[in-house]
PDB file of C-alpha atoms in Angstrom:
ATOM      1  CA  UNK B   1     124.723  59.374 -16.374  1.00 41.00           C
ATOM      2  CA  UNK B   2     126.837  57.076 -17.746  1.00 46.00           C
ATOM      3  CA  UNK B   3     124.623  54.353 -17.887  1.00 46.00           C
ATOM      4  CA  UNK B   4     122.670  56.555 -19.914  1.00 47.00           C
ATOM      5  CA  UNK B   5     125.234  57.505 -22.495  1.00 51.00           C
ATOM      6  CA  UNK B   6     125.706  53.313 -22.401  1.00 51.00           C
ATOM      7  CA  UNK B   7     122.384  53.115 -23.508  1.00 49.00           C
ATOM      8  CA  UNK B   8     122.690  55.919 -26.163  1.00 52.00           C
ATOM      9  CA  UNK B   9     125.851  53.798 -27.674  1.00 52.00           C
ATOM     10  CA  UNK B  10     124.150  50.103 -27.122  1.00 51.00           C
ATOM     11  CA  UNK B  11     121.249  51.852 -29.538  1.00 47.00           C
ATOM     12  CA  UNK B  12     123.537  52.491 -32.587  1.00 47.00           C
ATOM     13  CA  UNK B  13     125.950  49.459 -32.115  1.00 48.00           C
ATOM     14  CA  UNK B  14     122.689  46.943 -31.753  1.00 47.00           C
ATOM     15  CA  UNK B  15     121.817  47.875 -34.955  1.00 47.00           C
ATOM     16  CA  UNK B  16     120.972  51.369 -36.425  1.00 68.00           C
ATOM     17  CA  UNK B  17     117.571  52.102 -34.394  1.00 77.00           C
ATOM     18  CA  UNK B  18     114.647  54.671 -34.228  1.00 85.00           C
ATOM     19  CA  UNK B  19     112.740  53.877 -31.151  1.00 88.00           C
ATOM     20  CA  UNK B  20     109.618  56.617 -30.650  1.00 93.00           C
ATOM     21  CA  UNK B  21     107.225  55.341 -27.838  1.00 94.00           C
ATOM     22  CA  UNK B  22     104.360  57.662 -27.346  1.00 97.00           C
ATOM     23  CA  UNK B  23     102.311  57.035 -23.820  1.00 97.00           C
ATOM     24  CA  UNK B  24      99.024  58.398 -23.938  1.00 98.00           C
ATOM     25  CA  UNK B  25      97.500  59.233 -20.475  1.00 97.00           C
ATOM     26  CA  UNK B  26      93.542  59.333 -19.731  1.00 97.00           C
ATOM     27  CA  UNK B  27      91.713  61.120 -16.899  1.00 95.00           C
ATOM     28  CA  UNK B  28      90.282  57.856 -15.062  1.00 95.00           C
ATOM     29  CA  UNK B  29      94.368  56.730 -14.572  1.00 94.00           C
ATOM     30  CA  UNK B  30      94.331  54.533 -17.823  1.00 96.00           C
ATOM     31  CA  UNK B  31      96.665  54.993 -20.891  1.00 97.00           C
ATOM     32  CA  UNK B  32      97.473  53.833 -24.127  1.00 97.00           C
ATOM     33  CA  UNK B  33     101.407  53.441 -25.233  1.00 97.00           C
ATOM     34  CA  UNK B  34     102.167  53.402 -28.946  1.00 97.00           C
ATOM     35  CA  UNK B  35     105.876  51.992 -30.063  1.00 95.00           C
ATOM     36  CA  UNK B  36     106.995  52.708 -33.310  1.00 94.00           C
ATOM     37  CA  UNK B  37     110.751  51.035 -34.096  1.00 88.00           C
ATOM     38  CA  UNK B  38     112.589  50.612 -37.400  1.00 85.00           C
ATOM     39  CA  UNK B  39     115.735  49.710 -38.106  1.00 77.00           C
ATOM     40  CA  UNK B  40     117.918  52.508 -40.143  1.00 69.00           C
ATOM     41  CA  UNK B  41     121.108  52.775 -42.328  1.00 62.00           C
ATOM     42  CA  UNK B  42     123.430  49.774 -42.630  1.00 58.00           C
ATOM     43  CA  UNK B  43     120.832  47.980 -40.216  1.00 58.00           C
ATOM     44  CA  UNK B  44     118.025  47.860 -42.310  1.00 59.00           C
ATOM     45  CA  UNK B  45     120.110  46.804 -45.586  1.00 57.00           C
ATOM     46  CA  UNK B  46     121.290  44.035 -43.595  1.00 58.00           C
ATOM     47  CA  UNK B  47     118.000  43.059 -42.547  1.00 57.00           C
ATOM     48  CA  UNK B  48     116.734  43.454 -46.023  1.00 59.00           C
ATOM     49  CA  UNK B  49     119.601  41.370 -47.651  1.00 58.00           C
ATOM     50  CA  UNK B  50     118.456  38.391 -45.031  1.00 60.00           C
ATOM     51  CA  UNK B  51     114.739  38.964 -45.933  1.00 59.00           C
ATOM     52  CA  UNK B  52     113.999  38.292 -42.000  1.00 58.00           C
ATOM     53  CA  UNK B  53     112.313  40.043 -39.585  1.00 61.00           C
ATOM     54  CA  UNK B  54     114.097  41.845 -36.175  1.00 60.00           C
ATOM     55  CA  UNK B  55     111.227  41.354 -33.978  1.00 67.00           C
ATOM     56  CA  UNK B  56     107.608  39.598 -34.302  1.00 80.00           C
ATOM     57  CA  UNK B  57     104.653  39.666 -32.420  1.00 89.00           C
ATOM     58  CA  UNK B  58     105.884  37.395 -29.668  1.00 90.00           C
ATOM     59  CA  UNK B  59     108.406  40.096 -28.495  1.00 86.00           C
ATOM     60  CA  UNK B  60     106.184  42.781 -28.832  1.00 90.00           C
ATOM     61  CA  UNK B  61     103.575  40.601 -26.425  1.00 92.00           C
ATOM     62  CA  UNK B  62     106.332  39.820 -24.174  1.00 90.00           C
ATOM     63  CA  UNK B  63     107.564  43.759 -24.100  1.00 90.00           C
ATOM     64  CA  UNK B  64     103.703  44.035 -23.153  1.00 92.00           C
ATOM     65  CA  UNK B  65     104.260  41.588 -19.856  1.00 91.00           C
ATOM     66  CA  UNK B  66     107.623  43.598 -19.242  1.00 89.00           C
ATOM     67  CA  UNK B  67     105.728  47.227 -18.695  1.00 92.00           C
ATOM     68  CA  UNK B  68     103.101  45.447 -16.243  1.00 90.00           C
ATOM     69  CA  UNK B  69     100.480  43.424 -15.009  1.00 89.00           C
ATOM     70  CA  UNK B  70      97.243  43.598 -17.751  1.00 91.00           C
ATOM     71  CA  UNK B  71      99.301  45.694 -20.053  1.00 95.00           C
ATOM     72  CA  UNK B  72      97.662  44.206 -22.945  1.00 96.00           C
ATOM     73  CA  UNK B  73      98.958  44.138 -26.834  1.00 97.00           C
ATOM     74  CA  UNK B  74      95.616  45.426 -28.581  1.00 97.00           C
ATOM     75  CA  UNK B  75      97.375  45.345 -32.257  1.00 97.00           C
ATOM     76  CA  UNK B  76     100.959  44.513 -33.884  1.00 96.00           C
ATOM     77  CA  UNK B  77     101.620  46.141 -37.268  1.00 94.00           C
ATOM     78  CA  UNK B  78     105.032  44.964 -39.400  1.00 90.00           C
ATOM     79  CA  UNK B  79     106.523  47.657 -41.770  1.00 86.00           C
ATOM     80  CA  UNK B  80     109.056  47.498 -43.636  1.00 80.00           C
ATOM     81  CA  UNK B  81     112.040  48.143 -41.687  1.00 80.00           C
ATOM     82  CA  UNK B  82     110.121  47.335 -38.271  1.00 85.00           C
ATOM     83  CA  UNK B  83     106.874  47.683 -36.722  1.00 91.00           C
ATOM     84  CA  UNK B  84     104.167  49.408 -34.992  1.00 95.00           C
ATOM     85  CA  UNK B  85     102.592  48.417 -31.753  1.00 96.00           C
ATOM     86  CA  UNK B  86      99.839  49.280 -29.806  1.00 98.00           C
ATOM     87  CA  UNK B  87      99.241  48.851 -25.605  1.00 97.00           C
ATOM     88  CA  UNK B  88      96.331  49.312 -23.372  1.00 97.00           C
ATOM     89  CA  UNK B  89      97.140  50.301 -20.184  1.00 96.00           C
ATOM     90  CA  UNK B  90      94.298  49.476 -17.776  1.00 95.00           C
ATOM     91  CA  UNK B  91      96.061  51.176 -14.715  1.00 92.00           C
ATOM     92  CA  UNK B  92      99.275  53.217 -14.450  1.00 92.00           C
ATOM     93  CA  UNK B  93      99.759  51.987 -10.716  1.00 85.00           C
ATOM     94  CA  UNK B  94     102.134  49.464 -11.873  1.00 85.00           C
ATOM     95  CA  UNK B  95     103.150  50.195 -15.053  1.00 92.00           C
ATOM     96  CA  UNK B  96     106.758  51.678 -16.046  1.00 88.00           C
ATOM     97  CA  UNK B  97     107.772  53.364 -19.227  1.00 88.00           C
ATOM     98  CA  UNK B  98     111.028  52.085 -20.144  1.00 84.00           C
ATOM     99  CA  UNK B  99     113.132  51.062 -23.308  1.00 77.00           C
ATOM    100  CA  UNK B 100     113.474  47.323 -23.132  1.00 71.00           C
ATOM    101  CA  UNK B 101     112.122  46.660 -26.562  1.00 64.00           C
ATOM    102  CA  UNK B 102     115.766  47.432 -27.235  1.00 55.00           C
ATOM    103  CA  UNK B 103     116.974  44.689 -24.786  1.00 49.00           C
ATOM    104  CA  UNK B 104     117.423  41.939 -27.326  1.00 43.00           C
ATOM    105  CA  UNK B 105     118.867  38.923 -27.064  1.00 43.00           C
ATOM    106  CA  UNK B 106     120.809  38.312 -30.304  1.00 42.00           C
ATOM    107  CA  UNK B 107     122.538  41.662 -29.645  1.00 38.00           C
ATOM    108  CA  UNK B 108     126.470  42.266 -30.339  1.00 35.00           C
ATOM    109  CA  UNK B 109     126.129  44.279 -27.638  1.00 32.00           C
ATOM    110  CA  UNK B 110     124.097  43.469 -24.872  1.00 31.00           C
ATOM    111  CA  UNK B 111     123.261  45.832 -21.917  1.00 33.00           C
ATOM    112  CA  UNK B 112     121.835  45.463 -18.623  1.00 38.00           C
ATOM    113  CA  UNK B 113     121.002  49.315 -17.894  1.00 51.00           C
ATOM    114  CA  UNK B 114     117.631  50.951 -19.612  1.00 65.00           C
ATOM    115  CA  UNK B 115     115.651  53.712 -19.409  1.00 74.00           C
ATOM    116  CA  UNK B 116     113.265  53.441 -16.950  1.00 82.00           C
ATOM    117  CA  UNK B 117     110.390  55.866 -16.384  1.00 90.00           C
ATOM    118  CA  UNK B 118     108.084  55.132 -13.341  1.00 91.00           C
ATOM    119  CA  UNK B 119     104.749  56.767 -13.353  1.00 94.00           C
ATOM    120  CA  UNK B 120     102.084  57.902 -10.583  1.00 95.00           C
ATOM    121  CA  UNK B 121      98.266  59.325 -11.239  1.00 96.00           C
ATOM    122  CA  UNK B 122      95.906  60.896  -9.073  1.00 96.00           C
ATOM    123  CA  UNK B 123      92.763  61.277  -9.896  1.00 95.00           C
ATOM    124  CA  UNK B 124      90.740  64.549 -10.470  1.00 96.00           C
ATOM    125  CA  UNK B 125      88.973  65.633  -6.982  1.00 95.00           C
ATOM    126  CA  UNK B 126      86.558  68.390  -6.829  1.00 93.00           C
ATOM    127  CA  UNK B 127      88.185  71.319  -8.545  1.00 93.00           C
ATOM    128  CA  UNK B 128      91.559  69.560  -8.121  1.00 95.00           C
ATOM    129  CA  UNK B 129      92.631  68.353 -11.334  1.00 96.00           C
ATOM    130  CA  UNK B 130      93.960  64.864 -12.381  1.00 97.00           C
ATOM    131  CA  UNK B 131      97.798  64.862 -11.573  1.00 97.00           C
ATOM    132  CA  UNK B 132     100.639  62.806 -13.258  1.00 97.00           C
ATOM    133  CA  UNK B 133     103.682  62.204 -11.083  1.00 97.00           C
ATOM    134  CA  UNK B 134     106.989  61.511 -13.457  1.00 96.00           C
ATOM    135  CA  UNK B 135     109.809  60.281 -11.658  1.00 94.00           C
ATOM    136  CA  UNK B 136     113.005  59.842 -13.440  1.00 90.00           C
ATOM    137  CA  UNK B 137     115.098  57.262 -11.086  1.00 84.00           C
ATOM    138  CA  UNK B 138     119.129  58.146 -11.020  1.00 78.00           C
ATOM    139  CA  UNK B 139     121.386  55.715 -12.860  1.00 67.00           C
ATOM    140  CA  UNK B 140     122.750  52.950 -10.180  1.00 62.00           C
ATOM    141  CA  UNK B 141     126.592  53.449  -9.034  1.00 64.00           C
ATOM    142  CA  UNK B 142     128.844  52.121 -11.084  1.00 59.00           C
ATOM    143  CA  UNK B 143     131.006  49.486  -9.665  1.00 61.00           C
ATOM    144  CA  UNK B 144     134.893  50.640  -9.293  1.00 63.00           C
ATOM    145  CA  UNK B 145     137.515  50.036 -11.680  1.00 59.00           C
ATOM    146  CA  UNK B 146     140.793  48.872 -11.112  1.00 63.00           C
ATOM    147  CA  UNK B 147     143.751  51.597 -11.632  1.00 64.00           C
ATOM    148  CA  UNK B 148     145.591  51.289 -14.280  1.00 56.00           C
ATOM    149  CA  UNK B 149     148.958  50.077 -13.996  1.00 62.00           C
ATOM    150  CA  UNK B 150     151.640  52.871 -13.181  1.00 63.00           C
ATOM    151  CA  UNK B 151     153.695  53.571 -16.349  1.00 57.00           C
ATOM    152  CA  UNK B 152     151.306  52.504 -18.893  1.00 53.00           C
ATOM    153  CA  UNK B 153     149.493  55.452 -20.739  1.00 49.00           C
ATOM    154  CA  UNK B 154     145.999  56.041 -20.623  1.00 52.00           C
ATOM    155  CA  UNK B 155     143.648  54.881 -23.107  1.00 47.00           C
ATOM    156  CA  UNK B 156     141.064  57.162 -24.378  1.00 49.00           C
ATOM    157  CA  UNK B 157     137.244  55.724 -24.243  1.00 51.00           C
ATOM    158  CA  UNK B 158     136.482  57.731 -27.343  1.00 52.00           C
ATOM    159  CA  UNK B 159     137.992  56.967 -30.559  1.00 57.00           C
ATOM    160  CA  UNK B 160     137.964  60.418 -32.209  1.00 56.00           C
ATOM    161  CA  UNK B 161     139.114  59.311 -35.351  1.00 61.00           C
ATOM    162  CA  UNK B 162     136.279  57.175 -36.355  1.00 69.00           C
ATOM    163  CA  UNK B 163     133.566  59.896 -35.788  1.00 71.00           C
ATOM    164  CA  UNK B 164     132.858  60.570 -38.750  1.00 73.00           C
ATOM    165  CA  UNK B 165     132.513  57.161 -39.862  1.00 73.00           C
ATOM    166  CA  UNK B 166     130.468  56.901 -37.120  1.00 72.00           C
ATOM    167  CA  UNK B 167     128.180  59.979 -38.371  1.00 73.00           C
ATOM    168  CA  UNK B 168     127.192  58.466 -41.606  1.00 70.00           C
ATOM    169  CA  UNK B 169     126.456  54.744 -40.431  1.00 70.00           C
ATOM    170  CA  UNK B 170     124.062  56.086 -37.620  1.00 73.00           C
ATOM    171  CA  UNK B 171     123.524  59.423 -38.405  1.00 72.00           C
ATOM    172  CA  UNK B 172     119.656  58.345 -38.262  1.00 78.00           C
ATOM    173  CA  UNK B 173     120.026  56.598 -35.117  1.00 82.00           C
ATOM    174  CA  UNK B 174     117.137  58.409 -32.278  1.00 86.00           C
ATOM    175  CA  UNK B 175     115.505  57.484 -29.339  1.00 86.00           C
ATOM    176  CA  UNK B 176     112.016  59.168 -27.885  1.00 91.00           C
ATOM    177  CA  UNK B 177     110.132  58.721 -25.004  1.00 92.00           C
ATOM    178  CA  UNK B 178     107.047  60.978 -24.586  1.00 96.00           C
ATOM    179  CA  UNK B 179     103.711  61.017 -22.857  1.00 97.00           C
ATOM    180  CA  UNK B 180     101.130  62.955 -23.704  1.00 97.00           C
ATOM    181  CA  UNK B 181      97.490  63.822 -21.605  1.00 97.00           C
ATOM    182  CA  UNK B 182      94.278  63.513 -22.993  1.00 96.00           C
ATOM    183  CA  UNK B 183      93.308  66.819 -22.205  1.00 95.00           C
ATOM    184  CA  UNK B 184      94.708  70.136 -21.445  1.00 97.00           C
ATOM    185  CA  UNK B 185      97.941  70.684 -19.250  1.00 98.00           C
ATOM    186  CA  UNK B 186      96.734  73.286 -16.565  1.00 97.00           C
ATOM    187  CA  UNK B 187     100.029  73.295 -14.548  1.00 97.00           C
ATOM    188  CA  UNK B 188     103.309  71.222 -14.599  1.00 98.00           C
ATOM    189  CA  UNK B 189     107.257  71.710 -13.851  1.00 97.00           C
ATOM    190  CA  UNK B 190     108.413  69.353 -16.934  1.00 97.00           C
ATOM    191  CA  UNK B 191     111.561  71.143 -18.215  1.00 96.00           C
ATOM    192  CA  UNK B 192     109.893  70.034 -22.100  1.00 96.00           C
ATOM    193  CA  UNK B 193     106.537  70.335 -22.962  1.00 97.00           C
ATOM    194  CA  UNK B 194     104.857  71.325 -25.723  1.00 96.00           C
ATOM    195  CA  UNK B 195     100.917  71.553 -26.163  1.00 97.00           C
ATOM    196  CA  UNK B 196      99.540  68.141 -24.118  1.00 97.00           C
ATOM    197  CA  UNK B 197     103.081  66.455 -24.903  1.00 98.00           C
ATOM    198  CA  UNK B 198     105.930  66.237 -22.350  1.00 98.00           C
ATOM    199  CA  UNK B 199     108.968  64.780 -23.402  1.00 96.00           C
ATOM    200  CA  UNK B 200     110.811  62.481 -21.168  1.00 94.00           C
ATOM    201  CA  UNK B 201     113.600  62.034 -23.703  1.00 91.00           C
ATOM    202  CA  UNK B 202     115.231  62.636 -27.366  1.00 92.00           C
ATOM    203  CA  UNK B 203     118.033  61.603 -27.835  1.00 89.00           C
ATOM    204  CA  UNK B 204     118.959  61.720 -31.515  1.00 89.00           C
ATOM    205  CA  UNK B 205     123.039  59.979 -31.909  1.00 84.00           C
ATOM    206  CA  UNK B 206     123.673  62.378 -34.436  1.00 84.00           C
ATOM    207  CA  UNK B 207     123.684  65.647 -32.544  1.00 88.00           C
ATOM    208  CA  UNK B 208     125.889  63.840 -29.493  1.00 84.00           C
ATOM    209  CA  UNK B 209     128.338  62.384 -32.250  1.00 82.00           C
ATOM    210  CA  UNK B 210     128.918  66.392 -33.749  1.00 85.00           C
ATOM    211  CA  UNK B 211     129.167  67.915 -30.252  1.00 85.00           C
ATOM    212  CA  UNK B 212     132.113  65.234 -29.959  1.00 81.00           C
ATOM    213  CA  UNK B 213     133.921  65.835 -32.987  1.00 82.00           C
ATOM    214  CA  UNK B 214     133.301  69.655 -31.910  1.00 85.00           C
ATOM    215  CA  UNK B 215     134.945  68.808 -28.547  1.00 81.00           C
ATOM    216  CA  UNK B 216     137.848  66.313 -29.125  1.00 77.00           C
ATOM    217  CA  UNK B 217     139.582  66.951 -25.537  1.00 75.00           C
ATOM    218  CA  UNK B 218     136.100  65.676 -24.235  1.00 73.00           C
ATOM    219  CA  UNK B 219     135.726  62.667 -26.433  1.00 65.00           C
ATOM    220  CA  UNK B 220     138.905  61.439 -25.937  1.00 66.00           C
ATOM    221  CA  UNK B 221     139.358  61.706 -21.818  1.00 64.00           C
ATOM    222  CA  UNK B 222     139.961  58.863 -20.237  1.00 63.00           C
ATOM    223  CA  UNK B 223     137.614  60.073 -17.206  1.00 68.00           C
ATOM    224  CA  UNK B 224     134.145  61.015 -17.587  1.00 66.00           C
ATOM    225  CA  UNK B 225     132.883  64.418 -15.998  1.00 70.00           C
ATOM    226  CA  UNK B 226     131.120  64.349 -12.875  1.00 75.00           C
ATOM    227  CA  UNK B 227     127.088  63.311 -13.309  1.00 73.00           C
ATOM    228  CA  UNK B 228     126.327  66.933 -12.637  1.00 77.00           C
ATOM    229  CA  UNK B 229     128.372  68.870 -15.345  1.00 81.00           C
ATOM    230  CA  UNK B 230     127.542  65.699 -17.976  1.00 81.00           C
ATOM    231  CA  UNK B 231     123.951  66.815 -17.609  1.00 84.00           C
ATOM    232  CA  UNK B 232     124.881  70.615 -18.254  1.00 88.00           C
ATOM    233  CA  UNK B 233     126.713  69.103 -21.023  1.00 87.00           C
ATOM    234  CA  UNK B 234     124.106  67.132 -22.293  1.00 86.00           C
ATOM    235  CA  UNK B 235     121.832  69.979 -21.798  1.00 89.00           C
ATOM    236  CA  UNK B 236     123.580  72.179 -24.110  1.00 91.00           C
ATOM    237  CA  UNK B 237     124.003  70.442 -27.432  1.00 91.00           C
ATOM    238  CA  UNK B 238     120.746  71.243 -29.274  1.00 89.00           C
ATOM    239  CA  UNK B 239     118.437  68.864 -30.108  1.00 91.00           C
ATOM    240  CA  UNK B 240     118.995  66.946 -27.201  1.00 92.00           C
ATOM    241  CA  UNK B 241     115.724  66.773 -24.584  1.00 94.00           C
ATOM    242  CA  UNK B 242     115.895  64.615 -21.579  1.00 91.00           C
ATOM    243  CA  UNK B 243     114.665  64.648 -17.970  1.00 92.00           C
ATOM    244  CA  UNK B 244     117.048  64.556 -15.260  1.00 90.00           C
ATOM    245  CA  UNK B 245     116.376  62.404 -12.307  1.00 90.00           C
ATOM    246  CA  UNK B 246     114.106  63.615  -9.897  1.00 93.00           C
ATOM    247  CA  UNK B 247     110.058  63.775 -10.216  1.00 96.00           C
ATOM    248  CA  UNK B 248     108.020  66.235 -11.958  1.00 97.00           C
ATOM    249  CA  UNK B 249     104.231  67.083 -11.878  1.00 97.00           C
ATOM    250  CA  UNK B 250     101.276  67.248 -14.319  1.00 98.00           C
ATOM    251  CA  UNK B 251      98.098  68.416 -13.728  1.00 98.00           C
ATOM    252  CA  UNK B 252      95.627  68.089 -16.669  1.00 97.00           C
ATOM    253  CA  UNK B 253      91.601  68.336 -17.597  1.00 95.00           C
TER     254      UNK B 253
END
């Protein structure tokens, strides 16, 4: 879980982001995926100021080879604080949702984990439905740190103090991963769904930066909770959606 919190914090100090990828699933197995990504806040000025560009084409067409084989770029679209792009998805055997439009290389802070989303359909069969397998994978163990020396105090991960500095720079700061069907959802165990949408995750920084200045002792611990009460924790702060690892089914027409 902490990779994911990694992730959450690599989003804001990469540059102030709003990532919303929409994956849009047919019933012959084939899909389209829709990224929408703009840089926010301090971010955007910056980018402004420069009068570049944080991404092109290229990366979006190389994102494209990233998600799998034939996963083609069918049309880029700049804005003005990002862009819009468009996949076809011929066939969701091998493709994987995941966030590494964010992995860039001219990063201050580059990160190896992502969000990863790996995907099975079955086709409709008689009065059987079409059937979307979501399987969340769990975060890889972390390698073990050395203990600190004996006498020296702890330092806390969490800089409380700056929270609220940390509130307005990236207080627009979100990340979304969703898939929708192109149909009707007949039956499915996805802990967030709304009409033919299930959301895989929403993360939006600001909510997680208020539940830490609401819980200082928290923020400031030098050890983490156990994976199992950080996703109770995560579960409770409103506005926070995510799947936890595991696989969950659904069946649409």
């Amino acid at each position: 879980m902490r990779s994911f919190l990694a992730l959450a914090f690599a989003l804001v100090l990469s540059g102030c982001f709003q990532f919303n990828s929409l994956l849009t699933v047919r019933t012959d197995g084939s899909a389209t995926l829709r990224d929408e990504v703009s840089l926010t806040g301090l971010a955007a000025l910056a980018m402004e100021e420069d009068g570049g560009e944080f991404a092109d084409r290229s990366a979006a067409e190389e994102r494209g080879r990233q998600l799998g084989p034939n996963v083609e770029l069918v049309s880029y679209e700049p804005t003005t604080s990002g862009y819009v792009a468009v996949y076809e998805v011929p066939d969701l055997s091998a493709f994987r949702l995941s966030t590494s439009v964010l992995q860039m290389e001219d990063s201050p802070s580059p990160i190896g984990d992502e969000v990863s989303v790996q995907l099975a359909f079955e086709p409709a069969s008689g009065s059987t439905p079409a059937a979307l397998s979501i399987h969340m994978p769990k975060p890889p163990p972390e390698k073990p740190q050395p203990p600190a020396p004996a006498g020296e105090p702890e330092v806390a991960d969490f800089d409380t103090s700056g929270i609220e500095m940390m509130r307005s720079f990236f207080q627009d700061a979100s990340m979304n991963l969703s898939i929708e069907v192109d149909g009707e959802i007949v039956r499915t165990d996805a802990p967030h769904v709304e009409g033919s949408t299930v959301t895989v995750l929403d993360f939006p920084m600001v909510e997680f930066i208020d539940f830490m200045a609401e819980n200082p002792d928290l923020a400031s611990s030098s050890e983490p909770p156990p994976p199992a009460q950080m996703y109770d924790i995560l579960d409770s702060i409103e506005g926070i959606r995510f799947m936890r690892p595991g696989t969950v089914r659904v069946q649409f027409q």
